[in-house]
Coordinates of C-alpha atoms and ligand atoms in Angstrom, one line a residue:
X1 CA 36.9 6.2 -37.9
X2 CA 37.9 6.8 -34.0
X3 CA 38.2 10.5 -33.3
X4 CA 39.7 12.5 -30.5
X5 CA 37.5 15.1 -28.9
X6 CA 39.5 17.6 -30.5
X7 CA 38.4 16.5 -34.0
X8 CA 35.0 15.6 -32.8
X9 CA 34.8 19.6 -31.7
X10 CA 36.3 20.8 -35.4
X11 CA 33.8 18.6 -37.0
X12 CA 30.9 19.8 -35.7
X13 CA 32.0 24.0 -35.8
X14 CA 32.4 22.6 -39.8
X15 CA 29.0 21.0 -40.1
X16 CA 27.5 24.4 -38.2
X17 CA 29.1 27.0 -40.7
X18 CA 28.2 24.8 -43.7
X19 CA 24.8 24.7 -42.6
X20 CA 25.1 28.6 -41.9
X21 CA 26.1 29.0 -45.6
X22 CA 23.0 26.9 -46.9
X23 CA 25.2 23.7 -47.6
X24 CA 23.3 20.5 -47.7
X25 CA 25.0 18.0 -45.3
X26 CA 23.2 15.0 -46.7
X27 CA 22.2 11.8 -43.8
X28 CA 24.6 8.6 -44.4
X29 CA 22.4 6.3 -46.4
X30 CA 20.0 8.6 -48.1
X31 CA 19.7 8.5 -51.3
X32 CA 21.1 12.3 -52.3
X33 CA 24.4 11.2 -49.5
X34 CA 24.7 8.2 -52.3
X35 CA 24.8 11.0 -55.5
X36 CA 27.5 12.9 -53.5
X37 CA 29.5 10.2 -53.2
X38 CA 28.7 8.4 -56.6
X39 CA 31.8 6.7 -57.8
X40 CA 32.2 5.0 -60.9
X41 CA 35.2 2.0 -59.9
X42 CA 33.4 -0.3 -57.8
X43 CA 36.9 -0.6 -56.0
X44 CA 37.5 2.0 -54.4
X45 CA 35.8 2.7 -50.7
X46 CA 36.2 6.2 -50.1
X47 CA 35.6 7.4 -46.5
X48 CA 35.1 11.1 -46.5
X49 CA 35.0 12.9 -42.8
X50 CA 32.0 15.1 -44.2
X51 CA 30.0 16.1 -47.5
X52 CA 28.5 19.5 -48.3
X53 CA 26.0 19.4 -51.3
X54 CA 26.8 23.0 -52.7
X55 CA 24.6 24.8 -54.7
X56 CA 26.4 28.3 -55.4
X57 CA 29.9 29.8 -56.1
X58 CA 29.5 31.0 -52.9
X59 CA 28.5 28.0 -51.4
X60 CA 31.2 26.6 -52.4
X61 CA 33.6 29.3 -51.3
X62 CA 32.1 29.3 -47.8
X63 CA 33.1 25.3 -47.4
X64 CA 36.6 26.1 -48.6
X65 CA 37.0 28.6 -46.0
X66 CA 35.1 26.9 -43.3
X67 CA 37.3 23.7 -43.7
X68 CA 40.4 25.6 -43.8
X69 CA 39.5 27.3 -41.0
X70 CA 38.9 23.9 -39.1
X71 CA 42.0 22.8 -40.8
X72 CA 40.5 19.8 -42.7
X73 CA 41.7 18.9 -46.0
X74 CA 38.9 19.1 -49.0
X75 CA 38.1 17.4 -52.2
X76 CA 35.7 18.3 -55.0
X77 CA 33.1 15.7 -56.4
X78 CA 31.1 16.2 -59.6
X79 CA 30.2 13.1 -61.6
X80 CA 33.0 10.5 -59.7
X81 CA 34.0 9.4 -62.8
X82 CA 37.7 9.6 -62.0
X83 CA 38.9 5.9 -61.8
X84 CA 41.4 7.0 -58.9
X85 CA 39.0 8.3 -56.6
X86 CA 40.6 11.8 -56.3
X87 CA 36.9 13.5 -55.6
X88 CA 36.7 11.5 -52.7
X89 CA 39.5 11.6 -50.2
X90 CA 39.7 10.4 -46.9
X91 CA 39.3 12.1 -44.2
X92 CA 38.4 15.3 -46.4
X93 CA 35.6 17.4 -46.7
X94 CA 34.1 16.6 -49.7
X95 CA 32.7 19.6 -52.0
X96 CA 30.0 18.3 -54.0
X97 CA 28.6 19.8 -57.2
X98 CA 26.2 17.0 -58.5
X99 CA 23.1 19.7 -57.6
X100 CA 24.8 22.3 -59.9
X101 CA 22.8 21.3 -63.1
X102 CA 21.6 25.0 -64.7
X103 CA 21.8 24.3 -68.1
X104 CA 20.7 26.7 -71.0
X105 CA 21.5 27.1 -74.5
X106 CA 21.7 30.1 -76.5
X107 CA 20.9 28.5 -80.0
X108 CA 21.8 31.7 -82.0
X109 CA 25.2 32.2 -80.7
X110 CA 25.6 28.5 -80.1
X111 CA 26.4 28.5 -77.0
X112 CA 25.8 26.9 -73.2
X113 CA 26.1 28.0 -70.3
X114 CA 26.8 24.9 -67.8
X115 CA 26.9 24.7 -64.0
X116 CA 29.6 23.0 -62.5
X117 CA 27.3 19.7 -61.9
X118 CA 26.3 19.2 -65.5
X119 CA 27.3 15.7 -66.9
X120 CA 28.0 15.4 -70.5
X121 CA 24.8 13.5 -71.0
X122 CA 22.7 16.2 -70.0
X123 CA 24.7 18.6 -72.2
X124 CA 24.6 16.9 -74.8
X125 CA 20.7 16.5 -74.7
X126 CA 20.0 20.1 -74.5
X127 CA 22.3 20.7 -77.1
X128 CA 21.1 18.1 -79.4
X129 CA 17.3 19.6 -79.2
X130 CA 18.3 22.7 -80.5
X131 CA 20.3 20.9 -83.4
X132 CA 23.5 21.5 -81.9
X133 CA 26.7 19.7 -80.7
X134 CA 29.2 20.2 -77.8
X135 CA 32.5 19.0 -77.1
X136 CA 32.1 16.0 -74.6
X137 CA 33.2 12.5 -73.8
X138 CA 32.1 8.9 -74.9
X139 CA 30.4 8.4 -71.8
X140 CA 27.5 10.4 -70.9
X141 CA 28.1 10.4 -66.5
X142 CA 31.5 11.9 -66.9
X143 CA 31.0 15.4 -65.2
X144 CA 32.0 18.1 -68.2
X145 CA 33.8 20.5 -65.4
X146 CA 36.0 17.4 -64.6
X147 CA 36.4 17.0 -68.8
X148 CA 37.4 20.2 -69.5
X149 CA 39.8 20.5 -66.9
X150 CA 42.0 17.4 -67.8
X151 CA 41.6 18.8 -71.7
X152 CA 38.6 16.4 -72.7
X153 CA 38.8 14.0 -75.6
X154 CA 35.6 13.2 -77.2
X155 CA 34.1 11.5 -80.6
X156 CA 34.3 14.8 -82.3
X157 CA 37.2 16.0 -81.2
X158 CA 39.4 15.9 -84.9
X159 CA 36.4 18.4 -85.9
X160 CA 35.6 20.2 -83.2
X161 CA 38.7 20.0 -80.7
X162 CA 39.0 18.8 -77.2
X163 CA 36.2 20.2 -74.4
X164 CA 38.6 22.4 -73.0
X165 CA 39.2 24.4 -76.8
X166 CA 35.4 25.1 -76.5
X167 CA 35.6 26.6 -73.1
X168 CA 34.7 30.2 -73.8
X169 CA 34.6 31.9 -69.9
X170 CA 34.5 30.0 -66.5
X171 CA 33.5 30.9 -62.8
X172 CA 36.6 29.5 -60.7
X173 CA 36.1 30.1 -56.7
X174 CA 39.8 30.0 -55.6
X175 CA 41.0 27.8 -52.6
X176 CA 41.0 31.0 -50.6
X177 CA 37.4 31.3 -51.6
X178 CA 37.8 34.2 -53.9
X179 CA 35.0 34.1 -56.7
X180 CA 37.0 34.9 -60.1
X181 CA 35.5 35.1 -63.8
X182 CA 38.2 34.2 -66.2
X183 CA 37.9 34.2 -70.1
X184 CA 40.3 34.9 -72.7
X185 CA 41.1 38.6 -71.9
X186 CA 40.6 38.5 -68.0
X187 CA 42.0 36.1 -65.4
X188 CA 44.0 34.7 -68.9
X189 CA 46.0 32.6 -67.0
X190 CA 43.8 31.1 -64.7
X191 CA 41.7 30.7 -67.8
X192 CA 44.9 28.7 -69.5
X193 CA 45.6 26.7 -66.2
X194 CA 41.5 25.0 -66.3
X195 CA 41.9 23.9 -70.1
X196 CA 43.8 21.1 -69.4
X197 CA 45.6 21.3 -65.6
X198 CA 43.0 19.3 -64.2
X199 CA 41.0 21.3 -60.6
X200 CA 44.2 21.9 -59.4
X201 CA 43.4 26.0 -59.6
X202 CA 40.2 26.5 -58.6
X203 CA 36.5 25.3 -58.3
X204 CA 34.7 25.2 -61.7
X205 CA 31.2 26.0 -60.7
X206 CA 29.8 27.4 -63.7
X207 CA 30.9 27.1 -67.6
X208 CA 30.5 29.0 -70.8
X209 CA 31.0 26.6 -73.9
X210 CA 30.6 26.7 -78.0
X211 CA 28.6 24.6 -79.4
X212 CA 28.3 23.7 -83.4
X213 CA 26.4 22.9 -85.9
X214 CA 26.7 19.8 -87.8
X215 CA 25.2 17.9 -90.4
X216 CA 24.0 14.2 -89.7
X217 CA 27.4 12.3 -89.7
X218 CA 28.1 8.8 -90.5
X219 CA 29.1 6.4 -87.5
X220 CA 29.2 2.9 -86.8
X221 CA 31.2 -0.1 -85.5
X222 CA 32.9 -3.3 -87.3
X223 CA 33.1 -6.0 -85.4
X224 CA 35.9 -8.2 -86.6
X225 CA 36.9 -12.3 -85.5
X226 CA 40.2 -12.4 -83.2
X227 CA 41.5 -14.0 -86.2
X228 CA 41.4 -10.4 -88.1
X229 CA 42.7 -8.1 -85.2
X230 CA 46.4 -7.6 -86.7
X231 CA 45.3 -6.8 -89.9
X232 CA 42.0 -4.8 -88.5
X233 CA 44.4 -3.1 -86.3
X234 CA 47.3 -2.2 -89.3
X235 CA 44.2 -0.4 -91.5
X236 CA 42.8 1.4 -88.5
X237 CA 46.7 2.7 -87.8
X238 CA 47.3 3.4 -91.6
X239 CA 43.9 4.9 -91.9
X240 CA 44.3 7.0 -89.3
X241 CA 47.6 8.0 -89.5
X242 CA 46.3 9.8 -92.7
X243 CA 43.0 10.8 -91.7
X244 CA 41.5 14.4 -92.5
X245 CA 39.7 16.2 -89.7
X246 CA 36.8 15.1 -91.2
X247 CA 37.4 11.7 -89.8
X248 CA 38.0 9.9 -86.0
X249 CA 37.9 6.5 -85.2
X250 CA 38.4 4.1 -82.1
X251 CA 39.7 0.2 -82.1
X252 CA 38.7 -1.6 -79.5
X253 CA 39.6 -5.4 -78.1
X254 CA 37.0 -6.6 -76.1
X255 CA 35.2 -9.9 -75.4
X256 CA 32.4 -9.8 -77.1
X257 CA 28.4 -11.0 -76.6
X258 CA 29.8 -14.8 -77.8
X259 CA 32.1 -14.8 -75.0
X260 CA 35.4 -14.8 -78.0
X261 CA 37.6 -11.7 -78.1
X262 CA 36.9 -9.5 -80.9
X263 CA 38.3 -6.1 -82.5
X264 CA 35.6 -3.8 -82.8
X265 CA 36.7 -0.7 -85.1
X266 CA 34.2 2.4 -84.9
X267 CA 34.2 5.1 -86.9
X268 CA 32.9 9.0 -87.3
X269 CA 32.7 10.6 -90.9
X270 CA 31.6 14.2 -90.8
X271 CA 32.1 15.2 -94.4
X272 CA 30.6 13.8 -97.7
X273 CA 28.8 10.6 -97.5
X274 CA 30.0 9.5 -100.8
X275 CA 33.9 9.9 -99.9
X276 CA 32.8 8.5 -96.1
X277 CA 31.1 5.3 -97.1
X278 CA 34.0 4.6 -99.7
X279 CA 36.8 5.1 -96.7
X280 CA 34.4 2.3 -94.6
X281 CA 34.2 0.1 -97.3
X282 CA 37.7 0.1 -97.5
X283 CA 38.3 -0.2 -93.5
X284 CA 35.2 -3.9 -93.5
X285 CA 38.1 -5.3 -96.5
X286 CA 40.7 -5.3 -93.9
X287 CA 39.0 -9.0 -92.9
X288 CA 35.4 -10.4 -92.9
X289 CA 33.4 -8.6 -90.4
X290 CA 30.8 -10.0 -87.9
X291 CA 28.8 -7.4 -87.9
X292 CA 29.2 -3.5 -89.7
X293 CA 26.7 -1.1 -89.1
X294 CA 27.5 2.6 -90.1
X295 CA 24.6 4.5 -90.7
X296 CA 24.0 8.7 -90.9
X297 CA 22.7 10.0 -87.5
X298 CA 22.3 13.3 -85.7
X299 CA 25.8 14.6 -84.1
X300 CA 24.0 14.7 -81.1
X301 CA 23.5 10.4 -81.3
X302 CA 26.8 9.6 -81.0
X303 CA 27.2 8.8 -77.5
X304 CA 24.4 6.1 -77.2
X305 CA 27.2 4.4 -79.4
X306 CA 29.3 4.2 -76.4
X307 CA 27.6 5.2 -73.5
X308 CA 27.6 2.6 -70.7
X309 CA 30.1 0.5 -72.4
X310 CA 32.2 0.6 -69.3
X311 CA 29.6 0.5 -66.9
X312 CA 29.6 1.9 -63.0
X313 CA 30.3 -0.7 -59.9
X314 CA 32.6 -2.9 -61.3
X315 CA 36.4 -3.0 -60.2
X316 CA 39.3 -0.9 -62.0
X317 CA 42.5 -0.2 -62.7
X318 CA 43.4 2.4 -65.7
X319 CA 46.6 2.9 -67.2
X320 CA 47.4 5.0 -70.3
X321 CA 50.3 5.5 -73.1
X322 CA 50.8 8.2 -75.6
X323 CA 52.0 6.7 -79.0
X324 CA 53.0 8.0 -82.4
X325 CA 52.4 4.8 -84.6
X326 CA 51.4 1.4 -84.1
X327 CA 53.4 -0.6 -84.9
X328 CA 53.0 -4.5 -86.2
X329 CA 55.4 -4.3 -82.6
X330 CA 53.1 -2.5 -81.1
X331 CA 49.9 -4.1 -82.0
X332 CA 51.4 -7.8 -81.0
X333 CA 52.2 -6.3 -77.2
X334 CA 48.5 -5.4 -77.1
X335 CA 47.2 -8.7 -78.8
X336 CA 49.4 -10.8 -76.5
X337 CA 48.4 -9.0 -73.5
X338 CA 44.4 -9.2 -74.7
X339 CA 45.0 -13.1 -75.2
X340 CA 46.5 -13.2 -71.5
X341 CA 44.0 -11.2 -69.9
X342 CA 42.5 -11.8 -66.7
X343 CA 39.2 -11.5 -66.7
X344 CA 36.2 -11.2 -70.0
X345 CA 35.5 -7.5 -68.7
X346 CA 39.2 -6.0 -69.7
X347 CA 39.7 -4.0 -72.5
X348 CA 41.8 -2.4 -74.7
X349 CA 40.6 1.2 -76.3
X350 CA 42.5 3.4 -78.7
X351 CA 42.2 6.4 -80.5
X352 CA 43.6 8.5 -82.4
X353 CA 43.9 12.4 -81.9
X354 CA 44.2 14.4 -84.9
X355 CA 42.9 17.4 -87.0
X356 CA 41.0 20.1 -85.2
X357 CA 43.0 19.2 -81.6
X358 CA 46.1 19.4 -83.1
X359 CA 46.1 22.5 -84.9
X360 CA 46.4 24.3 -81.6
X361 CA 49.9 25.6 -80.2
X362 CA 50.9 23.5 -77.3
X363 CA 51.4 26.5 -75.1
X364 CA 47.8 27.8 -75.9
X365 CA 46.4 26.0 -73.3
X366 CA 47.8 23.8 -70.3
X367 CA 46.6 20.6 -72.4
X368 CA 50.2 20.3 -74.0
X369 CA 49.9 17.5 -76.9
X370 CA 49.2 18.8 -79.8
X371 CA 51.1 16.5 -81.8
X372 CA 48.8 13.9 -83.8
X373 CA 48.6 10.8 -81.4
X374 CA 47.2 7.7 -79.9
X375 CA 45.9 7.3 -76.7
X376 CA 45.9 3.8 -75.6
X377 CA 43.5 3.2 -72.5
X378 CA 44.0 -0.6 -70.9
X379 CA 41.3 -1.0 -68.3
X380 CA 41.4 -4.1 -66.1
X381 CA 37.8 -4.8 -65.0
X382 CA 36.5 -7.1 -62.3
X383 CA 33.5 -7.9 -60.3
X384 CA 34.6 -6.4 -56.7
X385 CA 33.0 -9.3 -55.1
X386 CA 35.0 -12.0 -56.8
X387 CA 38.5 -13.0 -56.0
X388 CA 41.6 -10.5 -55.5
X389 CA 42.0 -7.2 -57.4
X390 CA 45.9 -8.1 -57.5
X391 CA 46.1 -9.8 -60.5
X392 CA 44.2 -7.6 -62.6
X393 CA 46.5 -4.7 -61.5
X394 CA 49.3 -6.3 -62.2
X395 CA 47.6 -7.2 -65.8
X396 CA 46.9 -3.0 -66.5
X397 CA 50.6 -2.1 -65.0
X398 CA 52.7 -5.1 -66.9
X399 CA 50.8 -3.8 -70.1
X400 CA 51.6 0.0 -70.1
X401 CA 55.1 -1.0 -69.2
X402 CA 55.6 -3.4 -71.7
X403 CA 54.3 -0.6 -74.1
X404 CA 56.8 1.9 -73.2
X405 CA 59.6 1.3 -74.7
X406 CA 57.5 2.4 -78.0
X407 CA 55.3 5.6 -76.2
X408 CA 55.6 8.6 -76.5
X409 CA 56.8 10.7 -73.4
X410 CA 53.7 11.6 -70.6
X411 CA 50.4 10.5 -71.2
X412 CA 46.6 11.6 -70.6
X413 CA 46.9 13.6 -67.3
X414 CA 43.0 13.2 -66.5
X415 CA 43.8 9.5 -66.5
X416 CA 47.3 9.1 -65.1
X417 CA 47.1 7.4 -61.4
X418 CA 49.1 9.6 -58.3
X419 CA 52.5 7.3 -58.6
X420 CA 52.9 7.4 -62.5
X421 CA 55.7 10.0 -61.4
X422 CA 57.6 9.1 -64.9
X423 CA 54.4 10.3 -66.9
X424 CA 53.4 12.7 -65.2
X425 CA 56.5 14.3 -65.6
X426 CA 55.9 14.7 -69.6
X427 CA 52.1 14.8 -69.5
X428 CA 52.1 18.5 -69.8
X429 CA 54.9 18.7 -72.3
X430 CA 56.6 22.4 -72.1
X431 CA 53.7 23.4 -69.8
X432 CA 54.9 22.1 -66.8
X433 CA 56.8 24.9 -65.1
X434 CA 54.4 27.4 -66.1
X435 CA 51.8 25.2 -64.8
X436 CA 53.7 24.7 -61.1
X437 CA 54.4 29.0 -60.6
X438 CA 50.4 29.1 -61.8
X439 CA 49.4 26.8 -58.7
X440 CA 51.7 28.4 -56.2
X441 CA 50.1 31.8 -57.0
X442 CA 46.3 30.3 -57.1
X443 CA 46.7 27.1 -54.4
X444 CA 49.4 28.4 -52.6
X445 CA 49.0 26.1 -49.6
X446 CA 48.2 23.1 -52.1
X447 CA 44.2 22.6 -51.0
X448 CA 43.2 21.4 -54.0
X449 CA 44.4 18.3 -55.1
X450 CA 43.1 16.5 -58.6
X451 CA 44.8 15.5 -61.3
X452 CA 48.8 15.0 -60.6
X453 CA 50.7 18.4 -61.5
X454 CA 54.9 17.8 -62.4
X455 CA 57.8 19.4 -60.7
X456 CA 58.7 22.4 -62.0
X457 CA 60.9 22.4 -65.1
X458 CA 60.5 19.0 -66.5
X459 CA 60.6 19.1 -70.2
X460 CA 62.5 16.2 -72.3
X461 CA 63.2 12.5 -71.9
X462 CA 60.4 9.8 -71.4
Ligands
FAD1 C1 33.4 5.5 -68.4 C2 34.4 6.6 -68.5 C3 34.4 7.3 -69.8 C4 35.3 8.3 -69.9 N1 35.4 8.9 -71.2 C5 36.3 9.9 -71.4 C6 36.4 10.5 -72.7 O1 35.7 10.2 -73.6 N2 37.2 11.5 -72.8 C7 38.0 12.0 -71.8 O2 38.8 12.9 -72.0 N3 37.9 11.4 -70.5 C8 37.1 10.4 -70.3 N4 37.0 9.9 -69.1 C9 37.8 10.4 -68.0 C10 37.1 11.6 -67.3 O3 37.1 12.7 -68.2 C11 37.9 12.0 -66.0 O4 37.9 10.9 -65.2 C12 37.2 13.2 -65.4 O5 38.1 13.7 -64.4 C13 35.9 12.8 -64.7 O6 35.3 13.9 -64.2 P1 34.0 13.8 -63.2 O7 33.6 15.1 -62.8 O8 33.1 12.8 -63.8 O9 34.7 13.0 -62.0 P2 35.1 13.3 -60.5 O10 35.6 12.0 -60.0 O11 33.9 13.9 -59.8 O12 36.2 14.4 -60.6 C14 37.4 14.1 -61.2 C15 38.5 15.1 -60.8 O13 38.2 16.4 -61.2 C16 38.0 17.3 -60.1 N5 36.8 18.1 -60.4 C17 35.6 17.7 -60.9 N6 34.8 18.7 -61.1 C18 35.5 19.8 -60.7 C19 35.1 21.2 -60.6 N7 33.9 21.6 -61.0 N8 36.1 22.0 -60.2 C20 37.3 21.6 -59.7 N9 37.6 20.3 -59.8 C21 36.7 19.4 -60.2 C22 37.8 16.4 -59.0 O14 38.2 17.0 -57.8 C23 38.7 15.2 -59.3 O15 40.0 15.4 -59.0 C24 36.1 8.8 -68.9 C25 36.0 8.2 -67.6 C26 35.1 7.1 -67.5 C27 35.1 6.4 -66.1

C-alpha cells in the first residue's frame, strides 16, 4: 500500500496511543498477527492498515477513539468466521478480540460469563464439564459475540432458542468509546439492538449467558443414495413442518466420502427416547439408507457432529433464502442445482427453525423471524489455488435467485453479503426502522460497520 507522508504521520501517532493504552500491535508474520487476522474463506485477502490485539473494554475504547481521532476507519475481529470478510476491512484499523477468552461458569445459576473472544467451542467445553448446555452454532471457531449479535442459530435452538434469547447482560463499548452495561432493565435498547442487529451498536467485549440443563439426547445422521434425495427431502419437510420443540433436524446434499452426491438427514431428539427412536425409524423408511447412526449423547457432544464440516482456507461464496415449505418445486430447484454444481466441495444445508425460537414476539428482540422457517444455506466451495472463483459465484447467486420466487421475504442477516440490498431490506422484518433511529443514536457517524442494517421504514414486499 503506497502512503503519503500525511498518512505515514497518522499511522504512526495511531500505533503510539495504542501502544500507550496497552494494545498489542502484533509483528506481520508472527504467529499471534496470524490469530488476529484468522479468516475462515480462503478467498478473501484482507489488507488491514493496522491491528491492535485488545484485551480490555477499555482497551478497546481507547483504539476507537485513537483511530477516530487519526480519522481511520475501524473494524472488529473475533473468530473471522464471517464469509464476507466484514472483521477485516481495508485500510481499517482492525480491533481484535481473539485474546478476550475469560470464561467461567456459575453451575448453580447456570450461567457464563464470556469475554468477547470466546468461540463457541470453548463455551461449549466449559459448559459441558459442568453438565450444562449453551446456545451456540454448529461450528465450534464461530466467535459467540459475532453469534449473538446476528441472532445465532444453533442444534438446540427449537429447545433452547437462538444465542441471542440467552443473552442475559452485555458490556457494549460504544463507537465513541463510552463503556455501557445493558441488560433487560438498563440500556434496554441497546440491549434489544445486540440480539440480533449484528455489531452495528457497539463492541461486545464481555457476555452474560443462560445455560441449561439437559438430559442425554438422541442425535445422528442418515446418509441416503442421490437416488432417495426427493423423497428423503419430502419426509424431512413433512416431518418438520410438524415437529414439537422437542425435535430439530438439518438435510444436507453434499458429495460424499465415495465421491457420489448424497442427502445426509441429521437429527436432534430431546424428549423420550421411545417416541424419538420411533420418529427416526420412521424418517431411515423414507429410502434405504447408507449409513444411520443416532445414538444418545451428552448435549454438550453435539457439535463434534458438525464441527469442521466446512473447514477454514478453502474458497466461498454464501448465499441464503428464508422459506415457508419445501416444496416438491422447491426441492427439484435445489436437486437440479446440486446435480449442476461446480465443484465436489459445494453444499446445500437446511434447517428448519421452530419451537422455542419462535415462541418469541418479533419485536422482542432485533432478530425479527419468529415465524416457523427454513433457512437454506448454499455454499460454493473451492480450492483458492485452482482455477477462477467466477464460476462458483455465479453457481451460489443463480441458486438463491432461482429460489426466490418461493422464499420468504429477507433472509439470515449474519449471513446476507453487502449488495443483497432486496434481502436485507426484509431481514429484520418490522424491526427495521427501529433498528436505523437505534444506530443513529449509538453510531452516529456510522464507525461500525458489520452485518448490513436496512433503510429506515422497510416493512412488506419481498
Ligand atoms: C463454518 C461456519 C459455521 C457457522 N455456523 C453457524 C451456525 O450454526 N449458526 C449461525 O447462526 N451462524 C453460523 N455461522 C455464521 C456466523 O455466526 C457469523 O458469520 C458470525 O458473524 C461469525 O462471528 P465471528 O466472531 O466468528 O466472525 P468475525 O468475522 O470475527 O465477525 C463477524 C462480524 O461480527 C462483528 N463482531 C464480531 N465480534 C464482535 C464483537 N464482540 N463486537 C462487535 N462486533 C463484533 C465483526 O465486526 C463482523 O462484522 C457459521 C459460519 C461459518 C463460517
Amino acid at each position: 500500500m503506497n502512503m503519503t507522508t500525511d498518512e505515514k504521520a497518522r499511522l504512526i501517532e495511531l500505533r503510539d496511543k495504542l501502544i500507550g493504552a496497552g494494545c498489542d500491535l502484533p509483528q506481520e508474520g508472527s504467529a499471534t498477527r496470524h490469530e488476529a487476522t484468522r479468516t475462515w474463506n480462503g478467498a478473501r485477502v484482507c489488507k488491514p492498515a493496522l491491528v491492535a490485539r485488545c484485551g480490555t473494554a477499555l482497551q478497546v475504547a481507547a483504539a476507537l477513539r485513537a483511530a477516530r481521532d487519526v480519522g481511520l476507519p475501524v473494524s472488529v475481529h473475533n473468530g473471522g468466521q464471517d464469509w464476507a470478510g466484514r472483521s477485516l476491512r481495508d485500510g481499517s484499523l482492525v480491533i481484535d478480540l481473539s485474546g478476550m477468552v475469560a470464561l467461567s461458569i456459575d453451575s448453580e445459576r447456570r450461567e457464563a460469563t464470556i469475554g468477547g473472544g470466546v468461540t463457541a467451542g470453548q463455551l461449549n467445553k466449559a459448559a459441558g464439564e459442568q453438565g450444562l448446555t449453551a446456545a451456540i452454532s454448529n461450528d465450534g471457531a464461530v466467535g459467540m459475540a459475532g453469534l449473538i449479535l446476528g441472532g445465532g442459530y444453533g442444534p438446540l435452538m427449537t429447545r433452547i432458542g437462538l444465542a441471542c434469547d440467552n443473552l442475559i447482560s452485555a458490556e457494549v463499548v460504544l463507537a465513541d468509546g463510552e463503556v455501557l452495561i445493558c441488560d433487560a432493565d438498563s440500556n434496554a435498547d441497546l440491549f434489544w439492538a445486540v440480539r440480533g442487529g449484528g455489531g452495528n451498536f457497539g463492541v461486545l467485549t464481555s457476555a452474560r449467558v443462560r445455560l441449561h440443563e439437559l438430559g442425554p439426547v438422541l442425535a445422528g445422521t442418515i446418509v441416503f443414495p442421490w437416488a432417495d434425495v426427493r423423497a428423503a427431502l419430502g419426509r424431512f419437510a413433512d416431518l418438520m413442518l410438524r415437529a414439537p420443540l422437542e425435535l430439530s433436524g438439518a438435510a444436507v446434499l453434499a458429495v460424499g466420502p465415495g465421491g457420489k452426491p448424497v442427502a445426509v438427514i441429521s437429527l436432534i431428539w430431546t424428549g423420550d427416547r421411545a417416541r424419538g427412536e420411533a420418529i427416526i425409524a420412521g424418517l431411515e423408511a423414507a429410502g434405504t439408507p447408507l449409513l444411520a447412526k443416532v445414538e444418545p449423547m451428552p448435549a454438550s457432544e453435539l457439535l463434534a457432529l458438525t464441527n469442521g464440516k466446512l473447514p477454514q482456507g478453502h474458497g466461498y461464496e454464501v448465499a441464503t433464502r428464508w422459506l415457508g415449505t419445501l416444496s416438491p418445486k422447491v426441492t427439484d430447484v435445489m436437486v437440479s442445482a446440486f446435480e449442476a454444481r461446480t465443484s465436489p466441495l459445494a453444499s446445500i444445508i437446511i434447517h428448519h427453525c421452530h419451537g422455542a425460537v419462535t415462541n418469541i414476539a418479533p419485536d422482542a428482540t432485533a432478530f425479527g423471524m419468529r415465524e416457523p422457517h427454513f433457512t437454506a444455506l448454499i455454499y460454493a466451495a473451492w480450492m483458492p489455488a485452482v482455477g477462477e472463483a467466477g464460476p462458483h459465484r455465479r453457481w451460489a447467486r443463480e441458486l438463491s435467485n432461482d429460489l426466490a420466487p418461493a422464499a420468504l421475504p429477507g433472509g439470515y442477516a449474519n449471513l446476507l453479503p453487502d449488495d443483497a440490498a432486496g434481502q436485507i431490506a426484509h431481514a429484520f422484518g418490522g424491526n427495521a426502522s427501529r433498528l436505523s433511529s437505534l444506530k443513529t443514536r449509538f453510531d452516529p457517524m456510522g464507525r461500525l460497520r458489520a452485518i448490513p442494517l436496512p433503510s429506515a421504514g422497510v416493512r412488506h414486499g419481498r
